[in-house]
Amino acid sequence: MTIPQTMKAVVQLHDGYSGTATGPTLDDAAPFLELREIPVPQPAEGQVLIKVAMASVNPSDIHFIKGEYGQPRVKGAPAGFEGCGTVVAGKGAYAESLVGQRVAFVATHSGAWAEYALTDASACIPVRPDLRDEDAAAQIVNPLTAMAMFDIVREDGAESFVFTAAGSQLGKLAIGLGRDHGIPAIATVRREAQAEALRALGAAEVLVTTAPDFHERFAAVAAARKPRILLDAVGDQNSADMFFAMRSGARWITYGKLSSEAPRLTQMGQFIFMNKRIEGFWLTRWMQSTPMEQRIKVVQEVQERFATGKWRTDVSARLPLDQVVEGLAEALRRPDGKVMITP
Ligand SMILES: NC(=O)c1ccc[n+]([C@@H]2O[C@H](COP(=O)([O-])OP(=O)(O)OC[C@H]3O[C@@H](n4cnc5c(N)ncnc54)[C@H](OP(=O)(O)O)[C@@H]3O)[C@@H](O)[C@H]2O)c1
């Protein structure tokens, strides 16, 4: 296949960090991104060039382009962490062996919101032919996080766990795991409209954080079901209040910051007398610390779940590359699914 000299890409307009903490919302992408024609990147040793078929938009992408994520932006480099496509070139034995292979990938060197992405061969996962592009393009960030965090739930031994922002793609995956393993989720959402769908997916309880009696209802559910793990991507005062309403030994595992509110820790004594803990989870660290054989097993299970319909990536909008800058903010306002970018 002939690889062109240049490609269309949605590139970042800023370097480094912004110092703000406004959360993964976007009024307008134009201050952060621009569509450009740029040279197709060349693989160095251990890297592959991927012809992108589809790229997903995750909250981490929005944190990142705004300069609020855990790694610095690079001005002029394409945005987009995750996608799927076909490897068209590689350098080094393993990278070359992937040429022609359809892969899910995390873009480590040149982002996925482009016609071609550049990444480490080790950041690619060969994809089963029976998986849809929609599931392949969103196969790493959320599914691996769901599997890894659900292991924490299983090891805890309790009969339920609490999951906030449960209408998120990650929430739906975690609820499905809870259903299949007999440890059903206590889900919280901010919109009542999401509740029924989450019950249908297998959540034991769905509580609406904006309801006037939310705190009383949560206290009753926590007393009855005795969860010890709070998997939380919101990080607001409701999250803190739920944590303090949970039993001894409760762990608040924070893995996202959807709210820009700074919660107050109102009951410090619980850390001393009730052995409570606040922890963080980041998939990047899990990838680095988990042995290869275990990661392979997890990936196989992820693909099996998508192939058999136990999991499904919901898509709320599709944007061609040349409409991303103008259309991304509006597309992100459509609820209950991922925005997918196609070249
Ligand atoms: N630490 C890690 O390694 C890791 C890995 C993967 C994902 N994550 C995090 O996981 C979270 C979910 O990701 P996703 O891709 O599944 O999200 P998603 O599908 O884009 O969904 C986002 C959800 O969050 C809800 N939400 C947004 N702002 C909120 C707020 N202030 N209060 C309550 N709910 C709010 C939205 O509710 P509405 O529909 O009401 O707007 C929506 O249901 C994100 O924070 C992401 O950064 C972290």
Tab-separated table of C-alpha atoms and ligand atoms in Angstrom:
chain	number	residue	atom	x	y	z
A	1	MET	CA	0.000	0.000	0.000
A	2	THR	CA	1.239	3.501	-0.839
A	3	ILE	CA	1.573	5.788	2.136
A	4	PRO	CA	1.090	9.456	1.274
A	5	GLN	CA	3.569	12.178	2.287
A	6	THR	CA	0.988	14.274	4.112
A	7	MET	CA	-2.265	13.710	6.017
A	8	LYS	CA	-5.197	15.560	7.549
A	9	ALA	CA	-4.952	15.832	11.313
A	10	VAL	CA	-6.644	17.689	14.160
A	11	VAL	CA	-3.673	19.216	15.962
A	12	GLN	CA	-3.258	20.853	19.361
A	13	LEU	CA	-2.682	24.589	19.504
A	14	HIS	CA	-0.937	24.646	22.887
A	15	ASP	CA	2.021	23.176	24.739
A	16	GLY	CA	2.261	21.851	28.287
A	17	TYR	CA	-0.290	22.424	31.027
A	18	SER	CA	-2.850	25.214	31.369
A	19	GLY	CA	-2.990	25.341	35.173
A	20	THR	CA	-6.809	25.310	35.035
A	21	ALA	CA	-9.130	22.613	36.442
A	22	THR	CA	-12.389	23.117	34.588
A	23	GLY	CA	-13.214	19.450	33.862
A	24	PRO	CA	-13.892	17.536	30.637
A	25	THR	CA	-16.479	19.940	29.218
A	26	LEU	CA	-16.036	21.928	26.040
A	27	ASP	CA	-17.893	25.068	24.897
A	28	ASP	CA	-15.829	25.384	21.728
A	29	ALA	CA	-12.915	23.291	20.422
A	30	ALA	CA	-11.455	26.114	18.299
A	31	PRO	CA	-9.269	27.620	21.069
A	32	PHE	CA	-7.527	24.251	21.460
A	33	LEU	CA	-7.581	22.438	18.102
A	34	GLU	CA	-7.084	23.107	14.395
A	35	LEU	CA	-7.419	20.969	11.252
A	36	ARG	CA	-4.106	20.937	9.355
A	37	GLU	CA	-2.334	19.080	6.559
A	38	ILE	CA	0.871	17.762	8.162
A	39	PRO	CA	3.582	15.223	7.227
A	40	VAL	CA	2.701	11.558	7.855
A	41	PRO	CA	4.949	10.509	10.790
A	42	GLN	CA	7.629	7.858	10.257
A	43	PRO	CA	8.005	4.912	12.656
A	44	ALA	CA	11.200	4.736	14.713
A	45	GLU	CA	12.457	1.463	16.229
A	46	GLY	CA	9.616	-0.424	17.959
A	47	GLN	CA	6.900	1.843	16.508
A	48	VAL	CA	4.073	1.284	14.033
A	49	LEU	CA	2.190	3.582	11.685
A	50	ILE	CA	-1.574	2.939	11.712
A	51	LYS	CA	-4.121	3.959	9.087
A	52	VAL	CA	-6.891	5.076	11.426
A	53	ALA	CA	-10.376	3.615	10.849
A	54	MET	CA	-12.094	5.164	13.873
A	55	ALA	CA	-11.039	7.102	16.970
A	56	SER	CA	-13.052	7.541	20.147
A	57	VAL	CA	-13.389	10.725	22.178
A	58	ASN	CA	-12.941	10.105	25.901
A	59	PRO	CA	-13.115	12.567	28.806
A	60	SER	CA	-9.319	12.169	29.102
A	61	ASP	CA	-8.941	13.630	25.572
A	62	ILE	CA	-10.871	16.721	26.625
A	63	HIS	CA	-8.895	17.105	29.868
A	64	PHE	CA	-5.741	16.717	27.734
A	65	ILE	CA	-6.447	19.253	24.967
A	66	LYS	CA	-7.376	21.764	27.693
A	67	GLY	CA	-4.005	21.166	29.417
A	68	GLU	CA	-5.585	19.557	32.480
A	69	TYR	CA	-4.433	15.930	32.130
A	70	GLY	CA	-1.527	14.000	33.671
A	71	GLN	CA	0.801	14.566	30.706
A	72	PRO	CA	1.788	17.739	28.817
A	73	ARG	CA	0.384	18.792	25.429
A	74	VAL	CA	2.640	19.128	22.392
A	75	LYS	CA	1.794	22.079	20.154
A	76	GLY	CA	1.233	21.028	16.538
A	77	ALA	CA	0.883	17.311	17.381
A	78	PRO	CA	-2.381	15.496	16.566
A	79	ALA	CA	-4.787	14.977	19.481
A	80	GLY	CA	-6.605	11.728	20.336
A	81	PHE	CA	-5.494	8.929	22.658
A	82	GLU	CA	-7.459	5.927	21.418
A	83	GLY	CA	-8.640	4.331	18.175
A	84	CYS	CA	-8.509	1.387	15.832
A	85	GLY	CA	-7.090	0.896	12.366
A	86	THR	CA	-4.699	-1.141	10.240
A	87	VAL	CA	-0.936	-1.194	10.721
A	88	VAL	CA	0.662	-0.044	7.456
A	89	ALA	CA	4.339	0.236	8.458
A	90	GLY	CA	6.605	-0.702	11.354
A	91	LYS	CA	10.244	-0.700	12.370
A	92	GLY	CA	11.791	-3.624	14.211
A	93	ALA	CA	10.846	-7.298	14.141
A	94	TYR	CA	7.685	-7.168	16.261
A	95	ALA	CA	6.444	-3.896	14.739
A	96	GLU	CA	6.938	-5.260	11.210
A	97	SER	CA	5.076	-8.454	12.099
A	98	LEU	CA	1.973	-6.337	12.770
A	99	VAL	CA	1.827	-4.849	9.245
A	100	GLY	CA	-1.576	-5.638	7.719
A	101	GLN	CA	-3.095	-6.363	11.140
A	102	ARG	CA	-6.218	-4.565	12.404
A	103	VAL	CA	-5.454	-3.251	15.871
A	104	ALA	CA	-6.910	-1.285	18.749
A	105	PHE	CA	-4.327	1.198	19.976
A	106	VAL	CA	-3.424	3.957	22.370
A	107	ALA	CA	-1.482	6.602	20.456
A	108	THR	CA	1.794	7.217	22.255
A	109	HIS	CA	3.595	9.308	19.595
A	110	SER	CA	1.167	10.909	17.125
A	111	GLY	CA	-2.550	11.102	17.992
A	112	ALA	CA	-5.567	9.185	16.713
A	113	TRP	CA	-7.556	12.209	15.447
A	114	ALA	CA	-5.731	12.001	12.123
A	115	GLU	CA	-5.603	9.871	8.995
A	116	TYR	CA	-2.518	8.097	10.385
A	117	ALA	CA	-1.383	7.572	13.998
A	118	LEU	CA	2.052	6.614	15.305
A	119	THR	CA	2.478	4.476	18.389
A	120	ASP	CA	4.625	1.860	20.096
A	121	ALA	CA	3.957	-1.614	18.741
A	122	SER	CA	3.464	-2.642	22.370
A	123	ALA	CA	0.525	-0.187	22.635
A	124	CYS	CA	-1.410	-2.090	19.938
A	125	ILE	CA	-3.829	-4.954	20.501
A	126	PRO	CA	-4.675	-7.175	17.521
A	127	VAL	CA	-8.456	-7.176	17.130
A	128	ARG	CA	-10.662	-10.198	16.438
A	129	PRO	CA	-12.271	-9.933	12.987
A	130	ASP	CA	-15.767	-10.240	14.475
A	131	LEU	CA	-15.504	-7.000	16.494
A	132	ARG	CA	-17.154	-3.828	15.192
A	133	ASP	CA	-14.902	-0.790	14.651
A	134	GLU	CA	-16.991	1.000	17.319
A	135	ASP	CA	-15.991	-1.605	19.911
A	136	ALA	CA	-12.394	-1.836	18.690
A	137	ALA	CA	-11.932	1.963	18.784
A	138	ALA	CA	-13.070	2.053	22.418
A	139	GLN	CA	-11.529	-1.215	23.507
A	140	ILE	CA	-8.629	-0.142	25.679
A	141	VAL	CA	-9.230	2.902	27.886
A	142	ASN	CA	-12.636	2.055	29.350
A	143	PRO	CA	-12.822	-1.764	29.039
A	144	LEU	CA	-9.408	-2.418	30.597
A	145	THR	CA	-10.184	0.086	33.347
A	146	ALA	CA	-13.510	-1.628	34.016
A	147	MET	CA	-11.820	-5.032	34.233
A	148	ALA	CA	-8.985	-3.783	36.443
A	149	MET	CA	-11.258	-1.908	38.826
A	150	PHE	CA	-13.723	-4.777	38.983
A	151	ASP	CA	-10.861	-6.993	40.170
A	152	ILE	CA	-10.517	-4.624	43.130
A	153	VAL	CA	-14.239	-5.138	43.812
A	154	ARG	CA	-13.925	-8.922	43.587
A	155	GLU	CA	-10.897	-9.008	45.881
A	156	ASP	CA	-12.775	-6.886	48.418
A	157	GLY	CA	-15.301	-9.690	48.922
A	158	ALA	CA	-18.367	-7.496	49.537
A	159	GLU	CA	-21.683	-8.259	47.834
A	160	SER	CA	-22.013	-4.915	46.073
A	161	PHE	CA	-20.025	-1.806	45.154
A	162	VAL	CA	-20.853	1.833	44.511
A	163	PHE	CA	-20.283	3.347	41.069
A	164	THR	CA	-20.812	7.077	40.386
A	165	ALA	CA	-21.535	8.673	36.970
A	166	ALA	CA	-22.812	5.207	36.184
A	167	GLY	CA	-24.407	6.229	32.899
A	168	SER	CA	-20.893	6.679	31.472
A	169	GLN	CA	-19.578	4.097	29.032
A	170	LEU	CA	-17.284	2.830	31.785
A	171	GLY	CA	-20.212	2.665	34.205
A	172	LYS	CA	-22.231	0.518	31.817
A	173	LEU	CA	-19.279	-1.864	31.409
A	174	ALA	CA	-18.802	-2.124	35.193
A	175	ILE	CA	-22.519	-2.721	35.769
A	176	GLY	CA	-22.389	-5.565	33.215
A	177	LEU	CA	-19.438	-7.134	35.027
A	178	GLY	CA	-21.276	-6.827	38.347
A	179	ARG	CA	-24.341	-8.525	36.862
A	180	ASP	CA	-22.312	-11.394	35.382
A	181	HIS	CA	-20.293	-12.016	38.551
A	182	GLY	CA	-23.130	-11.686	41.070
A	183	ILE	CA	-21.794	-8.482	42.671
A	184	PRO	CA	-24.354	-5.955	41.478
A	185	ALA	CA	-23.561	-2.253	41.365
A	186	ILE	CA	-25.183	0.493	43.393
A	187	ALA	CA	-25.205	3.087	40.624
A	188	THR	CA	-25.505	6.847	40.959
A	189	VAL	CA	-26.412	9.225	38.114
A	190	ARG	CA	-27.353	12.875	38.011
A	191	ARG	CA	-30.234	12.417	35.535
A	192	GLU	CA	-33.262	10.256	36.308
A	193	ALA	CA	-33.588	9.517	32.569
A	194	GLN	CA	-30.584	7.163	32.788
A	195	ALA	CA	-31.919	5.066	35.657
A	196	GLU	CA	-34.103	2.558	33.867
A	197	ALA	CA	-31.479	1.598	31.293
A	198	LEU	CA	-28.955	0.967	34.076
A	199	ARG	CA	-31.408	-1.200	36.010
A	200	ALA	CA	-31.948	-3.166	32.804
A	201	LEU	CA	-28.174	-3.641	32.490
A	202	GLY	CA	-28.108	-5.186	35.971
A	203	ALA	CA	-27.571	-2.408	38.556
A	204	ALA	CA	-29.023	-3.455	41.922
A	205	GLU	CA	-29.967	0.138	42.775
A	206	VAL	CA	-29.871	3.361	40.806
A	207	LEU	CA	-29.876	6.550	42.881
A	208	VAL	CA	-30.238	10.003	41.394
A	209	THR	CA	-27.825	12.449	43.026
A	210	THR	CA	-30.025	15.447	42.232
A	211	ALA	CA	-33.077	14.013	44.052
A	212	PRO	CA	-33.934	15.860	47.304
A	213	ASP	CA	-33.771	12.646	49.370
A	214	PHE	CA	-30.561	11.332	47.748
A	215	HIS	CA	-28.502	11.271	50.949
A	216	GLU	CA	-31.186	9.469	52.983
A	217	ARG	CA	-31.678	6.932	50.203
A	218	PHE	CA	-27.952	6.341	49.860
A	219	ALA	CA	-27.565	5.867	53.623
A	220	ALA	CA	-30.363	3.270	53.601
A	221	VAL	CA	-28.892	1.387	50.626
A	222	ALA	CA	-25.380	1.487	52.118
A	223	ALA	CA	-26.691	0.115	55.418
A	224	ALA	CA	-28.597	-2.681	53.693
A	225	ARG	CA	-26.032	-3.738	51.078
A	226	LYS	CA	-22.842	-2.856	52.983
A	227	PRO	CA	-20.565	-1.945	50.020
A	228	ARG	CA	-16.947	-1.068	50.879
A	229	ILE	CA	-15.705	0.092	47.449
A	230	LEU	CA	-16.706	3.458	45.973
A	231	LEU	CA	-15.531	3.701	42.350
A	232	ASP	CA	-15.787	7.406	41.645
A	233	ALA	CA	-15.147	9.563	38.592
A	234	VAL	CA	-17.101	12.600	39.771
A	235	GLY	CA	-15.121	13.790	42.800
A	236	ASP	CA	-17.679	16.265	44.138
A	237	GLN	CA	-19.250	16.760	47.576
A	238	ASN	CA	-21.796	13.995	46.917
A	239	SER	CA	-18.919	11.565	46.396
A	240	ALA	CA	-17.301	12.608	49.665
A	241	ASP	CA	-20.607	12.407	51.541
A	242	MET	CA	-21.267	8.903	50.176
A	243	PHE	CA	-17.809	7.778	51.252
A	244	PHE	CA	-18.350	9.050	54.782
A	245	ALA	CA	-21.753	7.287	54.888
A	246	MET	CA	-20.168	3.920	54.038
A	247	ARG	CA	-19.107	1.280	56.532
A	248	SER	CA	-15.722	0.761	58.211
A	249	GLY	CA	-12.897	-0.098	55.849
A	250	ALA	CA	-14.522	1.748	52.935
A	251	ARG	CA	-12.192	2.714	50.056
A	252	TRP	CA	-12.914	5.771	47.881
A	253	ILE	CA	-11.167	4.924	44.632
A	254	THR	CA	-11.008	8.069	42.551
A	255	TYR	CA	-10.250	7.548	38.872
A	256	GLY	CA	-11.724	10.656	37.183
A	257	LYS	CA	-12.625	14.291	37.838
A	258	LEU	CA	-15.852	14.971	35.982
A	259	SER	CA	-16.888	17.694	38.431
A	260	SER	CA	-14.774	20.797	38.894
A	261	GLU	CA	-16.059	21.133	42.492
A	262	ALA	CA	-13.497	20.592	45.282
A	263	PRO	CA	-15.035	18.298	47.915
A	264	ARG	CA	-14.542	18.869	51.653
A	265	LEU	CA	-13.419	16.000	53.881
A	266	THR	CA	-15.849	16.448	56.742
A	267	GLN	CA	-15.082	13.449	58.973
A	268	MET	CA	-11.330	13.017	59.306
A	269	GLY	CA	-11.761	10.738	62.314
A	270	GLN	CA	-13.061	8.002	60.015
A	271	PHE	CA	-9.559	7.578	58.604
A	272	ILE	CA	-8.291	6.863	62.084
A	273	PHE	CA	-11.111	4.955	63.727
A	274	MET	CA	-12.834	3.301	60.760
A	275	ASN	CA	-9.765	2.485	58.662
A	276	LYS	CA	-11.120	4.301	55.591
A	277	ARG	CA	-8.880	5.135	52.649
A	278	ILE	CA	-8.835	7.384	49.596
A	279	GLU	CA	-6.912	6.000	46.626
A	280	GLY	CA	-6.374	6.726	42.940
A	281	PHE	CA	-6.600	4.423	39.936
A	282	TRP	CA	-4.912	5.181	36.594
A	283	LEU	CA	-4.922	2.657	33.747
A	284	THR	CA	-1.436	3.750	32.679
A	285	ARG	CA	-0.055	2.608	36.038
A	286	TRP	CA	-2.048	-0.644	35.866
A	287	MET	CA	-0.549	-1.367	32.410
A	288	GLN	CA	2.958	-0.788	33.759
A	289	SER	CA	2.506	-2.918	36.864
A	290	THR	CA	0.479	-5.846	35.488
A	291	PRO	CA	2.385	-8.836	34.062
A	292	MET	CA	2.023	-9.396	30.300
A	293	GLU	CA	0.268	-12.798	30.666
A	294	GLN	CA	-2.416	-11.264	32.862
A	295	ARG	CA	-2.920	-8.331	30.450
A	296	ILE	CA	-3.329	-10.796	27.564
A	297	LYS	CA	-5.977	-12.734	29.524
A	298	VAL	CA	-7.844	-9.534	30.306
A	299	VAL	CA	-7.738	-8.402	26.650
A	300	GLN	CA	-9.079	-11.778	25.504
A	301	GLU	CA	-11.944	-11.508	27.966
A	302	VAL	CA	-12.666	-7.931	26.837
A	303	GLN	CA	-12.859	-8.989	23.181
A	304	GLU	CA	-15.012	-11.989	24.058
A	305	ARG	CA	-17.438	-9.759	25.950
A	306	PHE	CA	-17.824	-7.438	22.960
A	307	ALA	CA	-18.025	-10.283	20.446
A	308	THR	CA	-20.759	-12.057	22.406
A	309	GLY	CA	-22.784	-8.887	22.991
A	310	LYS	CA	-22.263	-8.781	26.785
A	311	TRP	CA	-20.749	-5.360	26.194
A	312	ARG	CA	-21.475	-2.808	23.524
A	313	THR	CA	-20.038	0.641	22.844
A	314	ASP	CA	-22.889	3.112	22.529
A	315	VAL	CA	-22.237	5.834	19.956
A	316	SER	CA	-23.937	9.227	20.285
A	317	ALA	CA	-22.315	11.005	17.315
A	318	ARG	CA	-19.933	10.438	14.420
A	319	LEU	CA	-17.675	13.209	13.143
A	320	PRO	CA	-15.463	13.201	10.067
A	321	LEU	CA	-12.017	14.681	10.767
A	322	ASP	CA	-12.786	17.894	8.909
A	323	GLN	CA	-15.811	18.586	11.147
A	324	VAL	CA	-14.128	17.946	14.508
A	325	VAL	CA	-13.135	21.521	15.340
A	326	GLU	CA	-16.554	22.970	14.471
A	327	GLY	CA	-18.655	20.004	15.651
A	328	LEU	CA	-16.978	18.465	18.703
A	329	ALA	CA	-18.504	20.654	21.418
A	330	GLU	CA	-22.038	20.095	20.114
A	331	ALA	CA	-21.450	16.358	19.580
A	332	LEU	CA	-20.242	15.984	23.188
A	333	ARG	CA	-23.508	17.469	24.446
A	334	ARG	CA	-25.459	14.505	23.043
A	335	PRO	CA	-25.981	12.130	25.985
A	336	ASP	CA	-25.400	8.437	26.560
A	337	GLY	CA	-22.710	7.456	24.103
A	338	LYS	CA	-19.254	8.046	22.679
A	339	VAL	CA	-18.378	10.506	19.970
A	340	MET	CA	-16.487	8.650	17.233
A	341	ILE	CA	-14.153	10.347	14.748
A	342	THR	CA	-13.635	8.849	11.304
A	343	PRO	CA	-11.103	10.019	8.732
B	1	LIG	N1	-8.240	6.680	35.655
B	1	LIG	C1	-8.305	5.983	34.536
B	1	LIG	O1	-7.412	5.215	34.200
B	1	LIG	C2	-9.525	6.133	33.670
B	1	LIG	C3	-9.702	5.283	32.574
B	1	LIG	C4	-10.865	5.402	31.818
B	1	LIG	C5	-11.817	6.377	32.142
B	1	LIG	N2	-11.578	7.196	33.199
B	1	LIG	C6	-12.563	8.213	33.615
B	1	LIG	O2	-13.827	7.573	33.704
B	1	LIG	C7	-14.837	8.538	33.591
B	1	LIG	C8	-15.907	8.025	32.656
B	1	LIG	O3	-15.367	7.914	31.338
B	1	LIG	P1	-16.325	7.505	30.117
B	1	LIG	O4	-15.537	7.545	28.876
B	1	LIG	O5	-17.025	6.246	30.472
B	1	LIG	O6	-17.368	8.719	30.156
B	1	LIG	P2	-18.554	9.065	29.167
B	1	LIG	O7	-19.080	7.840	28.514
B	1	LIG	O8	-18.121	10.212	28.333
B	1	LIG	O9	-19.689	9.572	30.165
B	1	LIG	C9	-19.506	10.638	31.050
B	1	LIG	C10	-20.609	10.512	32.088
B	1	LIG	O10	-20.286	11.338	33.185
B	1	LIG	C11	-21.416	12.038	33.598
B	1	LIG	N3	-20.983	13.318	34.163
B	1	LIG	C12	-20.265	14.290	33.569
B	1	LIG	N4	-20.033	15.295	34.416
B	1	LIG	C13	-20.620	14.949	35.584
B	1	LIG	C14	-20.734	15.596	36.843
B	1	LIG	N5	-20.182	16.787	37.068
B	1	LIG	N6	-21.432	14.957	37.810
B	1	LIG	C15	-21.989	13.759	37.596
B	1	LIG	N7	-21.914	13.094	36.413
B	1	LIG	C16	-21.227	13.689	35.423
B	1	LIG	C17	-22.238	12.231	32.341
B	1	LIG	O11	-23.560	12.381	32.717
B	1	LIG	P3	-24.629	13.204	31.839
B	1	LIG	O12	-25.071	12.244	30.768
B	1	LIG	O13	-25.649	13.554	32.830
B	1	LIG	O14	-23.886	14.399	31.286
B	1	LIG	C18	-21.982	10.921	31.594
B	1	LIG	O15	-22.904	9.924	31.970
B	1	LIG	C19	-14.145	9.823	33.121
B	1	LIG	O16	-13.950	10.670	34.231
B	1	LIG	C20	-12.802	9.324	32.617
B	1	LIG	O17	-11.796	10.307	32.671
B	1	LIG	C21	-10.454	7.107	33.952
